Structure formats: C-alpha cells, structure tokens
PDB file of C-alpha atoms in Angstrom:
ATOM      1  CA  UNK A  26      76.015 133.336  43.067  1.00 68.00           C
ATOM      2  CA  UNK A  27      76.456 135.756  40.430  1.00 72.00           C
ATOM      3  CA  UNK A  28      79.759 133.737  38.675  1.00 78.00           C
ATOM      4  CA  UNK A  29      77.140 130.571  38.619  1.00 81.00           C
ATOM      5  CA  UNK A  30      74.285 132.809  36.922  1.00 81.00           C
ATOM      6  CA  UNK A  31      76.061 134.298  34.118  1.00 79.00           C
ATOM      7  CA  UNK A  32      78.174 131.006  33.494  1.00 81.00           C
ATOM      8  CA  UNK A  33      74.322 129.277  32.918  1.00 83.00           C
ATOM      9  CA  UNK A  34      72.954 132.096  30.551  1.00 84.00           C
ATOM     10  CA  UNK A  35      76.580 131.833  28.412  1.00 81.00           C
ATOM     11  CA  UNK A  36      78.801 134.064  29.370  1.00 81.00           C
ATOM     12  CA  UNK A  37      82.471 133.764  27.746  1.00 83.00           C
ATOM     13  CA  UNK A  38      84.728 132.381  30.384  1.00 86.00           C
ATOM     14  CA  UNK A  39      87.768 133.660  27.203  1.00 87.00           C
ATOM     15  CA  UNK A  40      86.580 136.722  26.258  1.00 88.00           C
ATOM     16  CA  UNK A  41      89.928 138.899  28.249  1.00 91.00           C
ATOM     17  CA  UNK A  42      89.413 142.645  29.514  1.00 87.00           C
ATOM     18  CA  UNK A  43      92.020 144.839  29.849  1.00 92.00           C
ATOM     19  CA  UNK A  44      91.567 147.802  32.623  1.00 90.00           C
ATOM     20  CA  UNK A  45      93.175 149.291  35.822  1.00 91.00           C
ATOM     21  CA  UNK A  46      91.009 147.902  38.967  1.00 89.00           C
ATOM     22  CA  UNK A  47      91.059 149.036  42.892  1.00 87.00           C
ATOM     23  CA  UNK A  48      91.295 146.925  45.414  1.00 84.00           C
ATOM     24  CA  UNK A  49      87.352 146.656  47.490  1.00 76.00           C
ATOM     25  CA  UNK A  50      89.396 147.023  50.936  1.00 76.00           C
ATOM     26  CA  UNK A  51      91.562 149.724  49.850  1.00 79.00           C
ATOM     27  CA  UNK A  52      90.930 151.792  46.984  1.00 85.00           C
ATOM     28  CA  UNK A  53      93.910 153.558  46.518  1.00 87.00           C
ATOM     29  CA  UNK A  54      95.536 150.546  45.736  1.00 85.00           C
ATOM     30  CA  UNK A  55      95.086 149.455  42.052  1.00 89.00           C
ATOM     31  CA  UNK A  56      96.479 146.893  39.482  1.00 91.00           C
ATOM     32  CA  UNK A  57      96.327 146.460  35.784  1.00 93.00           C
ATOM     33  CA  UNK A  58      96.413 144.048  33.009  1.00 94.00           C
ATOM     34  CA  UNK A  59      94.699 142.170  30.587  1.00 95.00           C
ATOM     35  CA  UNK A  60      92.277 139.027  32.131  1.00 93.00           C
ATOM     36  CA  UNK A  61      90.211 136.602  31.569  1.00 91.00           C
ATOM     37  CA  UNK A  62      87.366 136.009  34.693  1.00 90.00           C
ATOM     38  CA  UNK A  63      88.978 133.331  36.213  1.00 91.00           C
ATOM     39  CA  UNK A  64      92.201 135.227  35.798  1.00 93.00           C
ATOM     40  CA  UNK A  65      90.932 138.178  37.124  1.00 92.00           C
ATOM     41  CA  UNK A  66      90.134 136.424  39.745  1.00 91.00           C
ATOM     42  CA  UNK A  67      92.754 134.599  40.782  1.00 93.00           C
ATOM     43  CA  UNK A  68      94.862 137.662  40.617  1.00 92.00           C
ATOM     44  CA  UNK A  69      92.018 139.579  43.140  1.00 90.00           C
ATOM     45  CA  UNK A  70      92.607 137.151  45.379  1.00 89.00           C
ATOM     46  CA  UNK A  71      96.711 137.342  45.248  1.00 90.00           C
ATOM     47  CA  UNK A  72      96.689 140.761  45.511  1.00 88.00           C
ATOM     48  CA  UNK A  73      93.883 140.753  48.415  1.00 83.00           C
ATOM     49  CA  UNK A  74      96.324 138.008  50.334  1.00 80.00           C
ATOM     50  CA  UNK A  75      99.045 139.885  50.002  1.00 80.00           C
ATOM     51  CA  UNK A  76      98.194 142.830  51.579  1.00 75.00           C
ATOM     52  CA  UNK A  77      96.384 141.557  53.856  1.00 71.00           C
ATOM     53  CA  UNK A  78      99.383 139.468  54.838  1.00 70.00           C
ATOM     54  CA  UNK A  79     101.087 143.246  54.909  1.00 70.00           C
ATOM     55  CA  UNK A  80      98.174 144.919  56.795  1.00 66.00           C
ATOM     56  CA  UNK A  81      97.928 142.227  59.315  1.00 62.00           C
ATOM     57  CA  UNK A  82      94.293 141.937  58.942  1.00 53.00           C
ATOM     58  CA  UNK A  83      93.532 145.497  59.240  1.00 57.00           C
ATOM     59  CA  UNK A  84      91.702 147.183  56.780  1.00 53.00           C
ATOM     60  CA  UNK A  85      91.509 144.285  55.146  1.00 56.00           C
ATOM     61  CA  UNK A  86      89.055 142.386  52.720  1.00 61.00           C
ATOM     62  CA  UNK A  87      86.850 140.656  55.166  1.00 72.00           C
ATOM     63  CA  UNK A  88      86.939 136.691  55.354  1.00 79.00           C
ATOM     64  CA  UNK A  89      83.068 136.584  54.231  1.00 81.00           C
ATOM     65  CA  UNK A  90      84.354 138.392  50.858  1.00 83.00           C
ATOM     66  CA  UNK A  91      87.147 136.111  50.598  1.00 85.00           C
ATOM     67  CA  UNK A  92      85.224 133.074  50.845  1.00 88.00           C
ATOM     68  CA  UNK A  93      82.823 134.384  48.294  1.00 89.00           C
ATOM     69  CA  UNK A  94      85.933 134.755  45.834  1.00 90.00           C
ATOM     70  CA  UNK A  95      87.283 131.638  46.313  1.00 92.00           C
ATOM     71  CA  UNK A  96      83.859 130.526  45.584  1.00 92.00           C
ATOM     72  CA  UNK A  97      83.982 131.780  42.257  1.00 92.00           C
ATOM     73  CA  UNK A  98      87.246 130.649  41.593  1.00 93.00           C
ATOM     74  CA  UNK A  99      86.335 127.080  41.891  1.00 94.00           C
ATOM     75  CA  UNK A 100      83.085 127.758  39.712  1.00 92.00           C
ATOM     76  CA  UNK A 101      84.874 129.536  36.702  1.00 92.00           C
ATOM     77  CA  UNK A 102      87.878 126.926  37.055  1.00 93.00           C
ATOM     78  CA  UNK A 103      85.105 123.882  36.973  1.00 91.00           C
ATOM     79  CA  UNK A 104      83.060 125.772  34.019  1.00 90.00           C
ATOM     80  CA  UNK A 105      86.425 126.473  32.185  1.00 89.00           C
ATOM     81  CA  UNK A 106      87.733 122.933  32.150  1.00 90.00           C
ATOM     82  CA  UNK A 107      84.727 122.112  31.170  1.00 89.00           C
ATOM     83  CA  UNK A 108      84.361 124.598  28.124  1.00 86.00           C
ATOM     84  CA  UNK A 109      88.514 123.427  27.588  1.00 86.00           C
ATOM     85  CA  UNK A 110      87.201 119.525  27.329  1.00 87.00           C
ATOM     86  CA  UNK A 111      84.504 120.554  24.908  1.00 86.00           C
ATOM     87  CA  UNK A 112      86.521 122.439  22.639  1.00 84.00           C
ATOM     88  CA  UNK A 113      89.065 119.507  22.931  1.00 83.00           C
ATOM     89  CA  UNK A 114      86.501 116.903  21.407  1.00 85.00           C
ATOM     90  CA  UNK A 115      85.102 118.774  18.950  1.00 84.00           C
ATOM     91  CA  UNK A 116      88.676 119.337  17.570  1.00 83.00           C
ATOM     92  CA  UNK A 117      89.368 115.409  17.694  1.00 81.00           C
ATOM     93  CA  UNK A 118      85.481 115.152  16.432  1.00 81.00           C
ATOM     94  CA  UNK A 119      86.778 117.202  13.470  1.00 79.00           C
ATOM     95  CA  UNK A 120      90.136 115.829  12.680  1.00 73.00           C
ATOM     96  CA  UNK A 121      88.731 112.431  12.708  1.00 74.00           C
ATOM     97  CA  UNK A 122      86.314 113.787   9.780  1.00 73.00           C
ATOM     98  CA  UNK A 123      88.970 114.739   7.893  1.00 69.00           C
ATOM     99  CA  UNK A 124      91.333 111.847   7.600  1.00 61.00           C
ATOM    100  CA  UNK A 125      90.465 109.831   4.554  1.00 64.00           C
ATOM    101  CA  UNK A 126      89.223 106.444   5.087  1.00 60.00           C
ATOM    102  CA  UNK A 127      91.135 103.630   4.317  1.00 59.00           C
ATOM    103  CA  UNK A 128      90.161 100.966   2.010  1.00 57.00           C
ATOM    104  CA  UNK A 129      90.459  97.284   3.696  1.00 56.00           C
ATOM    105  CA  UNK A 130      92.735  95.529   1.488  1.00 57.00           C
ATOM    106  CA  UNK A 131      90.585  92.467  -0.211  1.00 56.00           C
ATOM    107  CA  UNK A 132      87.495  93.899  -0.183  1.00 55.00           C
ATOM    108  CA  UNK A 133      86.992  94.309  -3.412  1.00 58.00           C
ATOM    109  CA  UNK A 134      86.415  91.731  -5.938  1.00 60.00           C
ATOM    110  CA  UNK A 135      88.776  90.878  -8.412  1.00 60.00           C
ATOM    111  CA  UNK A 136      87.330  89.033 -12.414  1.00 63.00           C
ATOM    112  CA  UNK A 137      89.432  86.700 -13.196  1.00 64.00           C
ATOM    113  CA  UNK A 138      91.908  87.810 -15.527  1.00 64.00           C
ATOM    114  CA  UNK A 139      90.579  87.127 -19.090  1.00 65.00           C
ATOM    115  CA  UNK A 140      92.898  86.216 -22.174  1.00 59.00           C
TER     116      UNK A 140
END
C-alpha cells in the first residue's frame, strides 16, 4: 500500500497539515482541521461512518475503500507506536547520560594517617 511505502522511505508520521478536505463519496461535504496522518485518518473514517450511517449505504464510500482505510490506520498506528517507543528510549538513553555517577563508598584507598 501506499501508507506502507512512504512509512519505509521516512516519511514523518508528526509532521500535522492543516487544510479543508471533501469527502471521496460526496464532495460537497468537507471538514477541516489541523492532522497528523494517522489523525487524518482516523477522522476520514468517522466522518465516512457517519454518513454513511445517515445515507443508509447510498452514495456511500464503498466497503473496498473502507477496508483499504482501515488498512492504513492499523499501519500508521503500528509505525507510530513504534516511532513513540523510539523516541521514548532515546530520552531514557539520554537522561541516563546525564546523571552523574556515583562514587561507591570505600573504593578508594585511604594512607594511614601520619603524625
């Protein structure tokens, strides 16, 4: 699929756009906001299911398409918590760097006191 393709040659899954979009079964319909892919698509698909749920299947986004959404749903989801798990240990990779080391107590030598 075209999701899986771009995900492999690095493509942000954070980078958010912010537009108006129609609707692929009916393109008078339109909504807005600011998304993220996987956002994007999870709000396609809400906005899809509910009107078809008002259009009682009629003019509707055919199951085929639907499928292929949900498709790329699960792959940004699965590429996204795995980008989120990444990012996660490199920021405990890096914290752990920067706490100072602690000297074991007794480790060091101590002369004997001289008089």
């Amino acid at each position: 699929s075209v999701a899986k393709e771009l995900v492999q040659w690095g493509a942000s899954l954070f980078i958010k756009v912010t537009g108006q979009f129609r609707l692929v079964s009916d393109p008078s319909i339109c909504f807005s906001g600011t998304f993220t892919p996987l956002e994007f698509a999870c709000k396609l698909k809400e906005v899809e299911g509910s009107r078809q749920q008002q259009q009682q299947q009629q003019n509707s986004l055919p199951q085929y398409w639907m499928r292929k959404l949900c498709t790329c749903i699960e792959i940004l989801t699965a590429e996204t918590k795995k980008m989120d798990l990444m990012l996660y240990q490199k920021s405990l990779d890096s914290a752990a760097r920067d706490v100072p080391q602690k000297r074991r107590l007794g480790s060091r030598r101590r002369r004997p006191a001289q008089l």
